[in-house]
Short mmCIF file of C-alpha atoms and ligand atoms in Angstrom, two decimals:
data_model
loop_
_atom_site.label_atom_id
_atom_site.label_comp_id
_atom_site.label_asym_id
_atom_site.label_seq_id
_atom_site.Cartn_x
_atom_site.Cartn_y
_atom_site.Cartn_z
CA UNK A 181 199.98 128.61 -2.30
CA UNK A 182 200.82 126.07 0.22
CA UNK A 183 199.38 123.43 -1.41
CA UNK A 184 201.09 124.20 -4.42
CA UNK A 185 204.71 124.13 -2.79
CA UNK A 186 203.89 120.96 -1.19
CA UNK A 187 203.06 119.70 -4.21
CA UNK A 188 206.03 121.05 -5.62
CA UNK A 189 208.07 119.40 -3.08
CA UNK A 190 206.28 115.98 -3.67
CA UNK A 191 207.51 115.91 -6.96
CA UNK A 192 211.19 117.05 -5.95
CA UNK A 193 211.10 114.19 -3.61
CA UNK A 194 209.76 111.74 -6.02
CA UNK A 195 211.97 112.59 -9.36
CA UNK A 196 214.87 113.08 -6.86
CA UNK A 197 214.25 109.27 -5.76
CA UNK A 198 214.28 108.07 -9.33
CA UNK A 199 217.15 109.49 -10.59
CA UNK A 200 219.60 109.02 -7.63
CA UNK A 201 218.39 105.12 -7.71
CA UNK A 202 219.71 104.75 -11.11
CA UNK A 203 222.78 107.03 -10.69
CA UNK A 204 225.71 104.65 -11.31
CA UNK A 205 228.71 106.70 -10.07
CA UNK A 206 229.98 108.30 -6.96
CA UNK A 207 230.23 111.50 -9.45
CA UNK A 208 226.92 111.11 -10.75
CA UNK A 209 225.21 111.03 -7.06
CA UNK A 210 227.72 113.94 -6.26
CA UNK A 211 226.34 116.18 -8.76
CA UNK A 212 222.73 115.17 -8.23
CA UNK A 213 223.19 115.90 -4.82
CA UNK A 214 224.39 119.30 -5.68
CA UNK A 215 221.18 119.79 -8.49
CA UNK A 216 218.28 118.86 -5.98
CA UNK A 217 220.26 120.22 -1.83
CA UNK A 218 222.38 122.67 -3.18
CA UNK A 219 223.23 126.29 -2.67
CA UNK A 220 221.37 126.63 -5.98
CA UNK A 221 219.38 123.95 -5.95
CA UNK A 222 215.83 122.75 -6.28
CA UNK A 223 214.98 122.54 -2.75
CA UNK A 224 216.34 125.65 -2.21
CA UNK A 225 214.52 127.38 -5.53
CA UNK A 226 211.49 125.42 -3.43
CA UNK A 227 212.06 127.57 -0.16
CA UNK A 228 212.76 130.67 -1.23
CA UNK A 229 209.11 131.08 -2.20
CA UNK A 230 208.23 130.60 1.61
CA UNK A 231 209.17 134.63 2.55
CA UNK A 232 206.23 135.49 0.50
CA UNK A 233 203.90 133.50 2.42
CA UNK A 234 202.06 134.03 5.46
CA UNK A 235 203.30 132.94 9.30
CA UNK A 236 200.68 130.56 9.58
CA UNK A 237 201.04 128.56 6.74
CA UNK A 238 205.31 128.76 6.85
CA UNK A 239 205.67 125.81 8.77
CA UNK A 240 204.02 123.06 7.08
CA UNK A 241 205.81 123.91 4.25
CA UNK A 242 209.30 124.27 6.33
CA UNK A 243 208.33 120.89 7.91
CA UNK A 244 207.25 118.77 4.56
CA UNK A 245 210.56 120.80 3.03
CA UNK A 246 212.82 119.23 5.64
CA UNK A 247 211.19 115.84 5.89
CA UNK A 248 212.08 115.58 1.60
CA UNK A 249 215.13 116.88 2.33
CA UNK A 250 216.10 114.45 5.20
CA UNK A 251 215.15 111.62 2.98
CA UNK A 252 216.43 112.37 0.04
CA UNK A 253 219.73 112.68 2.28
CA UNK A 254 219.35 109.43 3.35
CA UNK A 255 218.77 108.01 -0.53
CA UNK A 256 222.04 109.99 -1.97
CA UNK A 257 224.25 108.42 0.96
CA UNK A 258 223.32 104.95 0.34
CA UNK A 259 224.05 105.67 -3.23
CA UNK A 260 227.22 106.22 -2.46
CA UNK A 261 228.29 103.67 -0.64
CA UNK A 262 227.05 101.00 -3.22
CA UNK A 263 228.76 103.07 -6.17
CA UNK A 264 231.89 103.38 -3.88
CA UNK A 265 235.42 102.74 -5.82
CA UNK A 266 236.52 99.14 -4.83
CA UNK A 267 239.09 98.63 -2.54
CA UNK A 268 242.57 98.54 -3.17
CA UNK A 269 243.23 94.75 -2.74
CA UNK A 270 239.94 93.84 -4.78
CA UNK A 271 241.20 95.66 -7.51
CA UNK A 272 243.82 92.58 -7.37
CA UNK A 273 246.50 94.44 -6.79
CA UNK A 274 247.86 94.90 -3.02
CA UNK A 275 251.39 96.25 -2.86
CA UNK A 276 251.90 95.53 0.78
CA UNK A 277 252.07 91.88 0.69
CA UNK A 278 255.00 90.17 0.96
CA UNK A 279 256.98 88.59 -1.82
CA UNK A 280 256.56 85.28 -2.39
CA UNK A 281 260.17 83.25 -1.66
CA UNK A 282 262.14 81.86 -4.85
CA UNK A 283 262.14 78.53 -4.74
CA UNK A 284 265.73 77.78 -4.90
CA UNK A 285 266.68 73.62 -5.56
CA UNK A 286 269.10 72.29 -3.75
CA UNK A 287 271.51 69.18 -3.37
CA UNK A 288 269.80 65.62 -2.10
CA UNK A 289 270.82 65.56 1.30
CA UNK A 290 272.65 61.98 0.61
CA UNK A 291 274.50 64.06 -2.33
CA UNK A 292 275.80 66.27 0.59
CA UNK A 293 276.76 63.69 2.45
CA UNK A 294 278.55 62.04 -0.44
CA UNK A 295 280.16 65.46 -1.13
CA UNK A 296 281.31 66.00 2.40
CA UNK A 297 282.72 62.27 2.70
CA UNK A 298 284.61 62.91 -0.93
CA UNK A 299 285.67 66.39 0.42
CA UNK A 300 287.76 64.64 3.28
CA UNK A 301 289.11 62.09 1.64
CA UNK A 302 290.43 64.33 -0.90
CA UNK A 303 291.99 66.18 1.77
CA UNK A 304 294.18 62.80 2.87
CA UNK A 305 294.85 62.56 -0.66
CA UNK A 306 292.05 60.39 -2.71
CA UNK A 307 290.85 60.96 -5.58
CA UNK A 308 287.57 60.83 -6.98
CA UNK A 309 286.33 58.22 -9.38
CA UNK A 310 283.46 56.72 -11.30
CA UNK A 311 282.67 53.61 -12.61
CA UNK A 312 280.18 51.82 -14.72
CA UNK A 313 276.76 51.04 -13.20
CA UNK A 314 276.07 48.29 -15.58
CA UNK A 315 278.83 45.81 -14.79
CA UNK A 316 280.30 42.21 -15.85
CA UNK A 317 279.96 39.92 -13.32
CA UNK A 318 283.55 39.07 -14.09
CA UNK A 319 283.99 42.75 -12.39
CA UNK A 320 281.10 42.64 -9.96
CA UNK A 321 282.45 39.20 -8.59
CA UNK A 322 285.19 37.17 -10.49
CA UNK A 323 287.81 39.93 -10.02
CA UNK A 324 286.91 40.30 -6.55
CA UNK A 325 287.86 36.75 -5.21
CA UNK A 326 284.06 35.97 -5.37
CA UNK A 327 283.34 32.94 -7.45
CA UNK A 328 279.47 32.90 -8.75
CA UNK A 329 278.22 30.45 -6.38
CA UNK A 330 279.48 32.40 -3.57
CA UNK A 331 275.61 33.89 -1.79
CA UNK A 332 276.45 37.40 -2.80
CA UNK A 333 276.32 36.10 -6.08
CA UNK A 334 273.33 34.36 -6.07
CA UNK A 335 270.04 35.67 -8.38
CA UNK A 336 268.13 36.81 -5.15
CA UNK A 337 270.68 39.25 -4.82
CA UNK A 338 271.40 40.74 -8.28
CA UNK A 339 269.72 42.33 -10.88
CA UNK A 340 271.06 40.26 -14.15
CA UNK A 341 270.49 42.98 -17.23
CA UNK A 342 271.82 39.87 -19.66
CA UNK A 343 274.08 36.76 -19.48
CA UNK A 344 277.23 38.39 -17.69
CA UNK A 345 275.71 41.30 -17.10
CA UNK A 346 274.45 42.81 -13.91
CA UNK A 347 273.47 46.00 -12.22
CA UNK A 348 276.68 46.52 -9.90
CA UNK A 349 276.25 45.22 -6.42
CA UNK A 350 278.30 47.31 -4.96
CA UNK A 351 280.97 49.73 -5.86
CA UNK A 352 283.63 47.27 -5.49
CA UNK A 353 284.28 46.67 -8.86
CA UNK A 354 285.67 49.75 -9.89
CA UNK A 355 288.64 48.71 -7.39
CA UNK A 356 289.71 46.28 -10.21
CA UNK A 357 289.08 48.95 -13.14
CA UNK A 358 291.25 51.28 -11.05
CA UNK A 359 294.17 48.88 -10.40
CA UNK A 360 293.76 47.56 -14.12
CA UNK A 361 294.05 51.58 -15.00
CA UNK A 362 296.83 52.72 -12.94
CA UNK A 363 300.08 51.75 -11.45
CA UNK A 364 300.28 51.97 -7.48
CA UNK A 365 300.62 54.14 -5.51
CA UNK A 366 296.73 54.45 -6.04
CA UNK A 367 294.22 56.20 -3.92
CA UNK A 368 290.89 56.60 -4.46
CA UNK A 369 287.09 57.27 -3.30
CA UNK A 370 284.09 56.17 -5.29
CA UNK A 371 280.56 57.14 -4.82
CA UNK A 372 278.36 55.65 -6.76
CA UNK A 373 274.67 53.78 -7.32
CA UNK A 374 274.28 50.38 -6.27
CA UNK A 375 271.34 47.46 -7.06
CA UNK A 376 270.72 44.36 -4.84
CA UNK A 377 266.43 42.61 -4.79
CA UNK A 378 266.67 43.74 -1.62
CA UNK A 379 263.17 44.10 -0.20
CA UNK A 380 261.91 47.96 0.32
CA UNK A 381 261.49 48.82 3.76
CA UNK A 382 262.83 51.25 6.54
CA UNK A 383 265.96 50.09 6.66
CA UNK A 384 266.69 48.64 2.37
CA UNK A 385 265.98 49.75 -0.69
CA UNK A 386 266.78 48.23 -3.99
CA UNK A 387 269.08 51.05 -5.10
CA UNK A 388 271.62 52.76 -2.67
CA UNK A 389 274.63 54.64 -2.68
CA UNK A 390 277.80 53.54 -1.75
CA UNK A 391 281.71 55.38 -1.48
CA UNK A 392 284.53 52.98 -2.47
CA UNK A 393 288.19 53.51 -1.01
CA UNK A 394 291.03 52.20 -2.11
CA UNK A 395 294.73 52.81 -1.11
CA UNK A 396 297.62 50.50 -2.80
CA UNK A 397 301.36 51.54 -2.60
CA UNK A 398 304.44 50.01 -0.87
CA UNK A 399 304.71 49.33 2.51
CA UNK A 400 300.69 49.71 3.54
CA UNK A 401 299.61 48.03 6.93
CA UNK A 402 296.39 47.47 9.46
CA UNK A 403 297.87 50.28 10.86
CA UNK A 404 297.90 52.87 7.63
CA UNK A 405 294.09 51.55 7.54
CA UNK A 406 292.92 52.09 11.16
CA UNK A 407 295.02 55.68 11.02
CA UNK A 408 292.97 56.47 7.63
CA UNK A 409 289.16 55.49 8.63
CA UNK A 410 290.18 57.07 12.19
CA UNK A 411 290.88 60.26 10.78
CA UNK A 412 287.90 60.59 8.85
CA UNK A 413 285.62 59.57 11.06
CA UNK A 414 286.59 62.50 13.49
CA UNK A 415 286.44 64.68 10.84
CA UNK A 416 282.86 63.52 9.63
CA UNK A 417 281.63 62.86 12.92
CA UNK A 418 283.33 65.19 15.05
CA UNK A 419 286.70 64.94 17.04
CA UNK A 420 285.57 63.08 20.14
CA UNK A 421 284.27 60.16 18.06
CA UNK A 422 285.73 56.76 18.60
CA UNK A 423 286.49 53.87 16.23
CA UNK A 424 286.23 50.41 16.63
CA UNK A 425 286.70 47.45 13.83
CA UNK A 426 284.91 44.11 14.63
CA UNK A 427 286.57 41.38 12.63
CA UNK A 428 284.23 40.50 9.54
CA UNK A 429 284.29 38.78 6.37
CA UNK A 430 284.87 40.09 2.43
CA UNK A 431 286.07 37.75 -0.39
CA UNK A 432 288.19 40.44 -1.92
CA UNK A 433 289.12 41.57 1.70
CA UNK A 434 291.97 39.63 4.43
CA UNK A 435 291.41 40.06 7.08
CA UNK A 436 288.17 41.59 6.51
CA UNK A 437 286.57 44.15 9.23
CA UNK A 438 283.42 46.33 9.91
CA UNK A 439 284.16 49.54 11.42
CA UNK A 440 281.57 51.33 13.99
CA UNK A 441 281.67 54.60 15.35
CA UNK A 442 280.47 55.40 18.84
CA UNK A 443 276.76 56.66 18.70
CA UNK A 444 276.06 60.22 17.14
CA UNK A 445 273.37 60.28 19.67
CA UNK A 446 273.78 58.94 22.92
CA UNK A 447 277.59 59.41 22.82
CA UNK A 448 278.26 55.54 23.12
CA UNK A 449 275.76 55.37 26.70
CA UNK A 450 273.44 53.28 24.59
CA UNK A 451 270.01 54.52 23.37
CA UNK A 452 267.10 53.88 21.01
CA UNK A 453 269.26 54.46 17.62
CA UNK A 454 272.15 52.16 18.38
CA UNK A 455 269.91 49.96 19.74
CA UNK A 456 271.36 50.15 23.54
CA UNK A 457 275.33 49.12 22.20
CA UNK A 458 276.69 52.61 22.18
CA UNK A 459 277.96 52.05 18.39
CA UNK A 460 277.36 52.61 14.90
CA UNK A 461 278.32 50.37 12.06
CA UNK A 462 279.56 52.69 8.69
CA UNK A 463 281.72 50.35 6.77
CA UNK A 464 282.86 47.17 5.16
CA UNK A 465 286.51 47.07 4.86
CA UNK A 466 290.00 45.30 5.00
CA UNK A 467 293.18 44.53 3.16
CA UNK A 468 293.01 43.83 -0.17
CA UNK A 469 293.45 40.23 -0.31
CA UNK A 470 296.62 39.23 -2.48
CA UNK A 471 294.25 37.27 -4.97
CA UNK A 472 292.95 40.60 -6.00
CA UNK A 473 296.25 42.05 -6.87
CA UNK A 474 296.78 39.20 -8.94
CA UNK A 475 293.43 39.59 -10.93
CA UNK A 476 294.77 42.91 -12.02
CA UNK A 477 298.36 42.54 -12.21
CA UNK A 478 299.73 43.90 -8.97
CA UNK A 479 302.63 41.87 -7.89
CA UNK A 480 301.17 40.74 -4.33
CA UNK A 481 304.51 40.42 -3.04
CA UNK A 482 305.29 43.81 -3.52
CA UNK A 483 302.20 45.97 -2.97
CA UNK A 484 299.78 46.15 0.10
CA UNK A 485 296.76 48.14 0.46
CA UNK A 486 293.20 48.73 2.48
CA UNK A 487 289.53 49.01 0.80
CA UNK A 488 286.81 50.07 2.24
CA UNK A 489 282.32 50.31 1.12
CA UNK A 490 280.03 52.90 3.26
CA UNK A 491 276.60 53.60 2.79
CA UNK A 492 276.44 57.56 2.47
CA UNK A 493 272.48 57.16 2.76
CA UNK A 494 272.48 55.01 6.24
CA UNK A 495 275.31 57.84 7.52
CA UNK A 496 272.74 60.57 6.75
CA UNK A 497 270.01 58.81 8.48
CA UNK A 498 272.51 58.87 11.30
CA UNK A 499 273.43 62.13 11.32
CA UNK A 500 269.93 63.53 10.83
CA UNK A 501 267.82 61.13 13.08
CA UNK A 502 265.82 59.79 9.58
CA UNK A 503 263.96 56.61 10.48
CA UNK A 504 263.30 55.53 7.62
CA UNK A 505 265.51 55.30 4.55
CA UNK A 506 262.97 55.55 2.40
CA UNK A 507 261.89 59.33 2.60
CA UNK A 508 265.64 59.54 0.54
CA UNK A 509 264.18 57.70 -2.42
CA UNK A 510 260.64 59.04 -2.59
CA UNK A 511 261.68 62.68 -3.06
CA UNK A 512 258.54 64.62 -1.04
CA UNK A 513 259.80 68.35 -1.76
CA UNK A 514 258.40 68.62 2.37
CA UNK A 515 261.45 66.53 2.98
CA UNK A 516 263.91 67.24 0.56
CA UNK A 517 263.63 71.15 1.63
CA UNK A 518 264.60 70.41 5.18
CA UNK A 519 268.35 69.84 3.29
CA UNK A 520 268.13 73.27 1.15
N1 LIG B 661 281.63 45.85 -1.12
C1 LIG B 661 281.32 45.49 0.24
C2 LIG B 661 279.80 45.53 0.44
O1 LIG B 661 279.11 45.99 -0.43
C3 LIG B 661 281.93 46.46 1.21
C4 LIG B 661 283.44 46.41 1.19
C5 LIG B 661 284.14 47.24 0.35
C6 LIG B 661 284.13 45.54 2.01
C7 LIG B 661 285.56 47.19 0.36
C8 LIG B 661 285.50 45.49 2.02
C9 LIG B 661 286.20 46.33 1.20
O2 LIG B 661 279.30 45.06 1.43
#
């Protein structure tokens, strides 16, 4: 008898093994765990022949019974675990991450600036303008008082596209389309792209930016001018900023100035960025000379006006410390994205 149930129990053990080894399902172990531990089960069918058996022999039997049953507890649990569901984020899908941000564009940071310069100019009453970026170097020069053999001129400065044509130089020209265009009084800005073989480095590259201004009517003085670039500089720059214009030289331009604000970082105390002088240069400018006005039909006698050239790029790098004018032209989303 008791070598019988042990027997019986051997085999329990041993089929019980095999099939919850290759059981490939949490379900599957479940329900083999209910056929051989069960209520109802095997082991149990097993036991219930010990009440017909003798006190002596009972507990070997109980003791083999509960060493089978112990490990084929410990077989069905590992099961388990290895047929286990996978997780929820393994399954590729985990709802409690974040979203990922839109990426959104955004304006060049010199556009802004361009924008911003256009917006306040507009508000003293200039209008916005284009002009061609391929130009006649009777526009890019002749027009403008500058005869070809002045420097600006020269090859090492200009891009020639063909005989008589260049890639603008500066925005200048489109002073002469304008007065050509329209009758005084005239005011307008123009932002636009510019081309010199300048070398690349921090401080040049061979394609910039630059806002024209031009104001023509009756009556316009040095005064008019200074008012004008005042005004927008405290606007741009903020209302404690001061002005100053250094006398300077333009061909289209008499007298001829460049104007500097005071330093947008020290104040005008002197520091790294203005190089210790407390000022800024932003512009080319001066009154029109009278030889322009004559290139393009204005009666010189009659009409006066101011022009002025900025470089919207070197007035960012200003504004927002850049060192190097550069990053503007090489477009490194890390940068640009600091503007969004
Ligand atoms: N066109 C000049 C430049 O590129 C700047 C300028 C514009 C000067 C208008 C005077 C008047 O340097």
């Amino acid at each position: 008898m008791t070598v019988d149930l042990i027997r019986q129990l051997r085999e329990l053990e041993e089929e019980g093994a095999r099939t919850t080894t290759a059981a490939s399902s949490a379900d599957e172990v479940e329900r083999l765990r209910i056929e051989l531990l069960g209520r109802k089960g095997r082991l149990t069918g097993i036991l219930r022949q010990l009440g017909s058996m003798s006190a002596e022999e009972r507990p070997r039997v109980g003791a083999e019974a509960n060493r089978v049953k112990e490990a084929l507890t410990a077989l069905l649990d590992e099961r388990i675990d290895a047929t286990a569901e996978p997780a929820p984020a393994a399954s590729g899908l985990d709802l409690t991450l974040p979203g990922r941000p839109r990426w959104r564009g955004g304006l060049h940071p010199v556009t802004q600036v361009v924008d911003e310069i256009c917006e306040i100019f507009r508000d003293l009453g200039f209008t916005r303008v284009s002009g061609p970026e391929a130009e006649t170097v009777e526009y890019n020069f002749s027009k403008l008082n500058t005869p070809l053999d002045h420097p600006a001129a020269d090859m090492h400065d200009t891009f020639y596209l063909a005989e008589g044509v260049v890639l603008r130089t500066h925005t200048s020209p489109v002073q002469a389309r304008v007065m050509e265009q329209f009758k005084p009084p005239v005011r307008v800005v123009v932002p636009g792209a510019c081309y010199r073989r300048d070398s690349y480095d921090a401080s040049h590259a061979p394609i910039f930016e630059q806002i024209e201004g031009l104001a023509v009517d009756e009556g316009i003085t040095f005064v008019d001018f200074k008012a004008t670039i005042s005004e927008f500089a405290r606007r741009f720059f903020g209302p404690s900023t001061r002005t100053r214009f250094r006398p300077s030289f333009f061909p289209f331009t008499e007298p001829s100035a460049e104007v500097d604000v005071s330093c947008q970082i020290c104040g005008g105390s002197g520091c790294s960025a203005c190089k210790g002088t407390g000022w800024m240069e932003i512009m080319g400018a001066g009154m029109v000379d009278p030889s322009v006005f004559e290139n393009v039909g204005y009666d010189p006698e009659r009409y006066t006006g101011f022009a002025f050239g900025m470089g919207p790029a070197r007035i960012a790098m200003q504004r927002y410390r850049i060192p190097d004018i550069r990053l503007f032209y090489e477009n490194d989303v890390r940068f640009l994205e600091q503007f969004v």
